[in-house]
Amino acid sequence: MKIFDNKVIVITGGTGSLGKVLTRRLLTKELGSPKKIIIFSRDEAKQHAMRIEYQNKQKVTDEVIYDNFARLIEFRIGDIRDYHSVCSVLREADIVINAAALKQVPSCEYFPFEAVRTNILGPENIIRAIGENNLKVETVVGVSTDKACKPVNAMGISKAMQERIFITANVTLPKTRFICVRYGNVLASRGSVIPLFHEQIKRGGPITITTKEMTRFLLPLESAVDTIFAVLLGAKPGEIYIPKIPAARIVDVAKALIEERHLKIDYTGIRPGEKVHEVLVSEEEAWRAYDRGDYYAIKPMLPELFTSEPGQQALSKEYSSGDFLMTFEETESLLRKHHLMVGQDYIDEGEFLR
């Protein structure tokens, strides 16, 4: 019996970059054959496009096993902010992956309460729905971000609160396992820097970068899904999984994409709420971080949930993008490997069914 066998899986924000790749990976049945995958989001246009993309796929590939569409995938219009919508979509759920989020740093900085409504009240609606309706949800995965670690912006603060809300829910709802994943920038996800650089390069420049010093962790979409699968397979209640991933200077990313083109780079200064370096594990969390192969697991600080295990802490200091930098050549190689160079077979907004 594999973890997804005969399970109803709800993906909130399921029409985003992560949701699309996650759906495709679930269809490969690598960790079992789901009973149903429910895509829950408030964007009917993206749901329609995703549905059509699935139905119009002409060629069956080895990568995806095609089942009866009406039986396997269901699209539900609704908003994570709305308690009644959440109650309705979770009625049958066994596993919930909360990918619904406001994630653009400047947007959240100018509209912080909107970040609260989606990133904090949304997760609370999931917990309320499970508790008040005695739902049979086995596991909830909160998708978080490096910006939740030592947060300095509204987006990061709201995501840090999501982590805390989900972790604490293990105490009040012990029948459901609440766990989280936290990772850095997902390569080529919608609204990220690589699609922006592609657009600027195709326009003939200039390329805009905030500062020469800026670094970021870079994670392929497939690895983001791997992290979700890993936390589902191995995490204890309240744990946060962090993938061990490379980091790069953003200026190296830009120069790798520019290649031999003679384009100007403009340095525009830090945007509201932005960090120069991102941190995935803080110094305070390092003593609760344990090695889990390709991942670090941060144990919850609540004594009701903390369980010691053999072995020393995995980190002696914070895990920062400024300390684990790839060379320019390694950065370029990573971009080529994932077909992200200008002119390569680049697919924006994730690869739903490739």
GROMACS .gro file of C-alpha atoms in nm, residues 24-331:
model
  308
   24ARG     CA    1   0.126   1.575  -1.318
   25ARG     CA    2   0.349   1.388  -1.072
   26LEU     CA    3   0.045   1.248  -0.890
   27LEU     CA    4  -0.082   1.116  -1.224
   28THR     CA    5   0.237   0.913  -1.272
   29LYS     CA    6   0.131   0.713  -0.963
   30GLU     CA    7   0.492   0.689  -0.842
   31LEU     CA    8   0.365   0.686  -0.482
   32GLY     CA    9   0.034   0.518  -0.544
   33SER     CA   10  -0.290   0.557  -0.736
   34PRO     CA   11  -0.513   0.837  -0.600
   35LYS     CA   12  -0.888   0.793  -0.585
   36LYS     CA   13  -0.936   1.160  -0.676
   37ILE     CA   14  -0.730   1.479  -0.717
   38ILE     CA   15  -0.926   1.796  -0.641
   39ILE     CA   16  -0.787   2.124  -0.780
   40PHE     CA   17  -0.923   2.405  -0.560
   41SER     CA   18  -0.872   2.769  -0.663
   42ARG     CA   19  -1.063   3.088  -0.726
   43ASP     CA   20  -0.933   3.144  -1.081
   44GLU     CA   21  -1.183   2.995  -1.324
   45ALA     CA   22  -0.974   3.097  -1.627
   46LYS     CA   23  -0.670   2.901  -1.508
   47GLN     CA   24  -0.891   2.606  -1.414
   48HIS     CA   25  -1.045   2.609  -1.762
   49ALA     CA   26  -0.701   2.627  -1.927
   50MET     CA   27  -0.572   2.341  -1.711
   51ARG     CA   28  -0.878   2.128  -1.789
   52ILE     CA   29  -0.846   2.190  -2.164
   53GLU     CA   30  -0.472   2.121  -2.156
   54TYR     CA   31  -0.544   1.785  -1.999
   55GLN     CA   32  -0.829   1.689  -2.233
   56ASN     CA   33  -0.653   1.798  -2.552
   57LYS     CA   34  -0.328   1.613  -2.488
   58GLN     CA   35  -0.273   1.414  -2.806
   59LYS     CA   36   0.007   1.173  -2.728
   60VAL     CA   37   0.027   0.932  -2.438
   61THR     CA   38   0.377   0.938  -2.290
   62ASP     CA   39   0.554   0.700  -2.057
   63GLU     CA   40   0.554   0.976  -1.798
   64VAL     CA   41   0.180   1.000  -1.738
   65ILE     CA   42  -0.075   0.722  -1.703
   66TYR     CA   43  -0.404   0.864  -1.833
   67ASP     CA   44  -0.716   0.767  -1.638
   68ASN     CA   45  -1.072   0.861  -1.690
   69PHE     CA   46  -1.064   1.240  -1.653
   70ALA     CA   47  -1.405   1.278  -1.494
   71ARG     CA   48  -1.324   1.017  -1.232
   72LEU     CA   49  -0.970   1.118  -1.138
   73ILE     CA   50  -0.947   1.500  -1.148
   74GLU     CA   51  -1.207   1.740  -1.020
   75PHE     CA   52  -1.191   2.119  -1.040
   76ARG     CA   53  -1.357   2.321  -0.766
   77ILE     CA   54  -1.402   2.697  -0.773
   78GLY     CA   55  -1.360   2.846  -0.428
   79ASP     CA   56  -1.146   3.067  -0.209
   80ILE     CA   57  -0.919   2.953   0.074
   81ARG     CA   58  -1.032   3.272   0.253
   82ASP     CA   59  -1.392   3.151   0.262
   83TYR     CA   60  -1.468   2.906   0.541
   84HIS     CA   61  -1.772   2.755   0.370
   85SER     CA   62  -1.576   2.690   0.048
   86VAL     CA   63  -1.301   2.519   0.248
   87CYS     CA   64  -1.552   2.304   0.442
   88SER     CA   65  -1.708   2.192   0.115
   89VAL     CA   66  -1.385   2.096  -0.061
   90LEU     CA   67  -1.237   1.913   0.240
   91ARG     CA   68  -1.544   1.694   0.300
   92GLU     CA   69  -1.391   1.394   0.119
   93ALA     CA   70  -1.022   1.478   0.161
   94ASP     CA   71  -0.757   1.244   0.298
   95ILE     CA   72  -0.453   1.461   0.215
   96VAL     CA   73  -0.448   1.841   0.179
   97ILE     CA   74  -0.159   2.031   0.021
   98ASN     CA   75  -0.198   2.402   0.086
   99ALA     CA   76  -0.030   2.579  -0.205
  100ALA     CA   77  -0.273   2.874  -0.205
  101ALA     CA   78  -0.079   3.191  -0.126
  102LEU     CA   79  -0.012   3.554  -0.192
  103LYS     CA   80   0.361   3.532  -0.259
  104GLN     CA   81   0.482   3.850  -0.428
  105VAL     CA   82   0.684   4.050  -0.175
  106PRO     CA   83   0.592   4.404  -0.298
  107SER     CA   84   0.220   4.315  -0.333
  108CYS     CA   85   0.208   4.189   0.023
  109GLU     CA   86   0.402   4.490   0.146
  110TYR     CA   87   0.148   4.734  -0.001
  111PHE     CA   88  -0.153   4.517   0.088
  112PRO     CA   89  -0.044   4.338   0.408
  113PHE     CA   90  -0.392   4.250   0.529
  114GLU     CA   91  -0.459   4.072   0.199
  115ALA     CA   92  -0.154   3.856   0.282
  116VAL     CA   93  -0.307   3.793   0.626
  117ARG     CA   94  -0.638   3.685   0.471
  118THR     CA   95  -0.484   3.434   0.230
  119ASN     CA   96  -0.169   3.317   0.408
  120ILE     CA   97  -0.294   3.315   0.769
  121LEU     CA   98  -0.675   3.303   0.774
  122GLY     CA   99  -0.672   3.051   0.486
  123PRO     CA  100  -0.473   2.791   0.684
  124GLU     CA  101  -0.689   2.863   0.990
  125ASN     CA  102  -0.997   2.786   0.777
  126ILE     CA  103  -0.849   2.445   0.694
  127ILE     CA  104  -0.793   2.370   1.063
  128ARG     CA  105  -1.139   2.496   1.162
  129ALA     CA  106  -1.306   2.293   0.889
  130ILE     CA  107  -1.134   1.972   1.003
  131GLY     CA  108  -1.199   2.030   1.374
  132GLU     CA  109  -1.553   2.169   1.365
  133ASN     CA  110  -1.680   1.909   1.115
  134ASN     CA  111  -1.481   1.612   1.248
  135LEU     CA  112  -1.335   1.549   0.902
  136LYS     CA  113  -1.121   1.244   0.828
  137VAL     CA  114  -0.823   1.438   0.687
  138GLU     CA  115  -0.508   1.238   0.761
  139THR     CA  116  -0.236   1.489   0.666
  140VAL     CA  117  -0.212   1.860   0.585
  141VAL     CA  118   0.105   1.996   0.420
  142GLY     CA  119   0.167   2.370   0.448
  143VAL     CA  120   0.381   2.503   0.163
  144SER     CA  121   0.607   2.774   0.307
  145THR     CA  122   0.902   2.983   0.192
  146ASP     CA  123   1.251   3.087   0.295
  147LYS     CA  124   1.102   3.432   0.356
  148ALA     CA  125   0.922   3.286   0.660
  149CYS     CA  126   1.260   3.238   0.826
  150LYS     CA  127   1.372   3.553   1.012
  151PRO     CA  128   1.099   3.744   0.824
  152VAL     CA  129   1.148   4.109   0.735
  153ASN     CA  130   0.850   4.154   0.503
  154ALA     CA  131   0.472   4.109   0.522
  155MET     CA  132   0.479   3.805   0.296
  156GLY     CA  133   0.739   3.631   0.512
  157ILE     CA  134   0.562   3.723   0.835
  158SER     CA  135   0.233   3.583   0.705
  159LYS     CA  136   0.402   3.260   0.593
  160ALA     CA  137   0.581   3.227   0.928
  161MET     CA  138   0.241   3.251   1.094
  162GLN     CA  139   0.108   2.982   0.860
  163GLU     CA  140   0.385   2.751   0.983
  164ARG     CA  141   0.303   2.822   1.348
  165ILE     CA  142  -0.072   2.779   1.295
  166PHE     CA  143  -0.029   2.442   1.127
  167ILE     CA  144   0.229   2.319   1.378
  168THR     CA  145   0.009   2.408   1.677
  169ALA     CA  146  -0.290   2.233   1.516
  170ASN     CA  147  -0.118   1.901   1.595
  171VAL     CA  148  -0.187   1.968   1.964
  172THR     CA  149  -0.557   2.050   1.923
  173LEU     CA  150  -0.629   1.800   1.642
  174PRO     CA  151  -0.401   1.503   1.710
  175LYS     CA  152  -0.584   1.273   1.464
  176THR     CA  153  -0.455   1.484   1.172
  177ARG     CA  154  -0.084   1.525   1.099
  178PHE     CA  155   0.010   1.886   1.015
  179ILE     CA  156   0.354   1.928   0.855
  180CYS     CA  157   0.529   2.191   0.642
  181VAL     CA  158   0.783   2.234   0.364
  182ARG     CA  159   0.999   2.544   0.332
  183TYR     CA  160   1.213   2.620   0.029
  184GLY     CA  161   1.358   2.903  -0.176
  185ASN     CA  162   1.276   3.051  -0.514
  186VAL     CA  163   1.129   2.794  -0.752
  187LEU     CA  164   1.304   2.814  -1.089
  188ALA     CA  165   1.080   2.970  -1.356
  189SER     CA  166   0.763   2.972  -1.145
  190ARG     CA  167   0.511   3.237  -1.240
  191GLY     CA  168   0.618   3.583  -1.120
  192SER     CA  169   0.979   3.478  -1.052
  193VAL     CA  170   1.296   3.636  -1.184
  194ILE     CA  171   1.377   3.399  -1.472
  195PRO     CA  172   1.060   3.467  -1.676
  196LEU     CA  173   1.125   3.839  -1.615
  197PHE     CA  174   1.484   3.810  -1.742
  198HIS     CA  175   1.365   3.617  -2.049
  199GLU     CA  176   1.118   3.893  -2.131
  200GLN     CA  177   1.376   4.169  -2.080
  201ILE     CA  178   1.634   3.987  -2.296
  202LYS     CA  179   1.384   3.933  -2.578
  203ARG     CA  180   1.300   4.305  -2.565
  204GLY     CA  181   1.668   4.393  -2.599
  205GLY     CA  182   1.724   4.496  -2.239
  206PRO     CA  183   1.799   4.650  -2.006
  207ILE     CA  184   1.811   4.370  -1.747
  208THR     CA  185   1.702   4.496  -1.406
  209ILE     CA  186   1.864   4.362  -1.087
  210THR     CA  187   1.820   4.505  -0.740
  211THR     CA  188   2.181   4.476  -0.617
  212LYS     CA  189   2.503   4.303  -0.724
  213GLU     CA  190   2.521   4.125  -0.388
  214MET     CA  191   2.177   3.962  -0.398
  215THR     CA  192   2.173   3.579  -0.365
  216ARG     CA  193   1.889   3.328  -0.375
  217PHE     CA  194   1.836   2.956  -0.326
  218LEU     CA  195   1.724   2.804  -0.657
  219LEU     CA  196   1.495   2.502  -0.667
  220PRO     CA  197   1.358   2.326  -0.978
  221LEU     CA  198   0.981   2.271  -0.973
  222GLU     CA  199   1.034   1.896  -0.975
  223SER     CA  200   1.247   1.923  -0.660
  224ALA     CA  201   0.974   2.131  -0.494
  225VAL     CA  202   0.736   1.840  -0.553
  226ASP     CA  203   1.002   1.593  -0.432
  227THR     CA  204   1.013   1.789  -0.105
  228ILE     CA  205   0.636   1.760  -0.062
  229PHE     CA  206   0.653   1.385  -0.127
  230ALA     CA  207   0.945   1.351   0.118
  231VAL     CA  208   0.763   1.532   0.399
  232LEU     CA  209   0.452   1.320   0.341
  233LEU     CA  210   0.659   1.002   0.359
  234GLY     CA  211   0.888   1.084   0.650
  235ALA     CA  212   0.780   1.377   0.868
  236LYS     CA  213   0.653   1.352   1.222
  237PRO     CA  214   0.374   1.590   1.333
  238GLY     CA  215   0.488   1.952   1.340
  239GLU     CA  216   0.811   1.905   1.144
  240ILE     CA  217   0.926   2.139   0.867
  241TYR     CA  218   1.126   1.988   0.580
  242ILE     CA  219   1.392   2.196   0.403
  243PRO     CA  220   1.569   2.064   0.091
  244LYS     CA  221   1.947   2.093   0.067
  245ILE     CA  222   1.971   2.311  -0.243
  246PRO     CA  223   2.226   2.535  -0.415
  247ALA     CA  224   2.219   2.912  -0.415
  248ALA     CA  225   2.337   3.162  -0.677
  249ARG     CA  226   2.410   3.528  -0.724
  250ILE     CA  227   2.121   3.679  -0.916
  251VAL     CA  228   2.370   3.871  -1.128
  252ASP     CA  229   2.523   3.534  -1.232
  253VAL     CA  230   2.177   3.410  -1.332
  254ALA     CA  231   2.125   3.722  -1.544
  255LYS     CA  232   2.469   3.703  -1.709
  256ALA     CA  233   2.425   3.331  -1.784
  257LEU     CA  234   2.093   3.403  -1.957
  258ILE     CA  235   2.234   3.702  -2.148
  259GLU     CA  236   2.518   3.485  -2.290
  260GLU     CA  237   2.699   3.676  -2.570
  261ARG     CA  238   2.432   3.942  -2.614
  262HIS     CA  239   2.541   4.300  -2.555
  263LEU     CA  240   2.274   4.407  -2.309
  264LYS     CA  241   2.283   4.662  -2.031
  265ILE     CA  242   2.226   4.563  -1.667
  266ASP     CA  243   2.054   4.826  -1.450
  267TYR     CA  244   2.082   4.803  -1.070
  268THR     CA  245   1.755   4.939  -0.932
  269GLY     CA  246   1.798   4.904  -0.555
  270ILE     CA  247   1.625   4.683  -0.297
  271ARG     CA  248   1.247   4.661  -0.334
  272PRO     CA  249   1.017   4.715  -0.033
  273GLY     CA  250   1.060   4.427   0.211
  274GLU     CA  251   1.336   4.250   0.017
  275LYS     CA  252   1.641   4.073   0.164
  276VAL     CA  253   1.991   4.057   0.013
  277HIS     CA  254   2.035   3.694   0.127
  278GLU     CA  255   1.764   3.441   0.210
  279VAL     CA  256   1.780   3.205   0.507
  280LEU     CA  257   1.616   2.860   0.510
  281VAL     CA  258   1.711   2.762   0.867
  282SER     CA  259   1.776   3.029   1.130
  283GLU     CA  260   2.048   3.007   1.394
  284GLU     CA  261   1.776   2.956   1.656
  285GLU     CA  262   1.625   2.669   1.456
  286ALA     CA  263   1.961   2.502   1.384
  287TRP     CA  264   1.968   2.320   1.719
  288ARG     CA  265   1.631   2.162   1.631
  289ALA     CA  266   1.739   2.066   1.276
  290TYR     CA  267   1.810   1.701   1.199
  291ASP     CA  268   1.961   1.543   0.890
  292ARG     CA  269   1.717   1.345   0.676
  293GLY     CA  270   1.931   1.266   0.371
  294ASP     CA  271   1.854   1.527   0.106
  295TYR     CA  272   1.661   1.735   0.360
  296TYR     CA  273   1.683   1.902   0.698
  297ALA     CA  274   1.389   1.846   0.933
  298ILE     CA  275   1.320   2.123   1.185
  299LYS     CA  276   1.147   1.981   1.489
  300PRO     CA  277   0.867   2.182   1.653
  301MET     CA  278   0.956   2.389   1.960
  302LEU     CA  279   0.635   2.295   2.143
  303PRO     CA  280   0.722   2.039   2.416
  304GLU     CA  281   0.405   1.840   2.341
  305LEU     CA  282   0.538   1.772   1.990
  306PHE     CA  283   0.915   1.773   2.027
  307THR     CA  284   1.074   1.428   2.022
  308SER     CA  285   1.449   1.385   2.048
  309GLU     CA  286   1.625   1.140   1.822
  310PRO     CA  287   1.977   0.998   1.811
  311GLY     CA  288   2.253   1.198   1.648
  312GLN     CA  289   2.371   1.554   1.679
  313GLN     CA  290   2.203   1.860   1.537
  314ALA     CA  291   2.260   1.887   1.163
  315LEU     CA  292   2.361   2.255   1.157
  316SER     CA  293   2.579   2.472   1.375
  317LYS     CA  294   2.470   2.803   1.221
  318GLU     CA  295   2.200   2.941   0.998
  319TYR     CA  296   2.150   2.799   0.648
  320SER     CA  297   2.184   3.109   0.427
  321SER     CA  298   2.198   3.159   0.050
  322GLY     CA  299   2.504   3.378   0.105
  323ASP     CA  300   2.705   3.081   0.237
  324PHE     CA  301   2.633   2.810  -0.024
  325LEU     CA  302   2.695   2.984  -0.354
  326MET     CA  303   2.745   2.812  -0.687
  327THR     CA  304   3.013   2.939  -0.923
  328PHE     CA  305   2.906   3.117  -1.241
  329GLU     CA  306   2.976   2.798  -1.438
  330GLU     CA  307   2.764   2.589  -1.200
  331THR     CA  308   2.480   2.842  -1.223
   0.00000   0.00000   0.00000
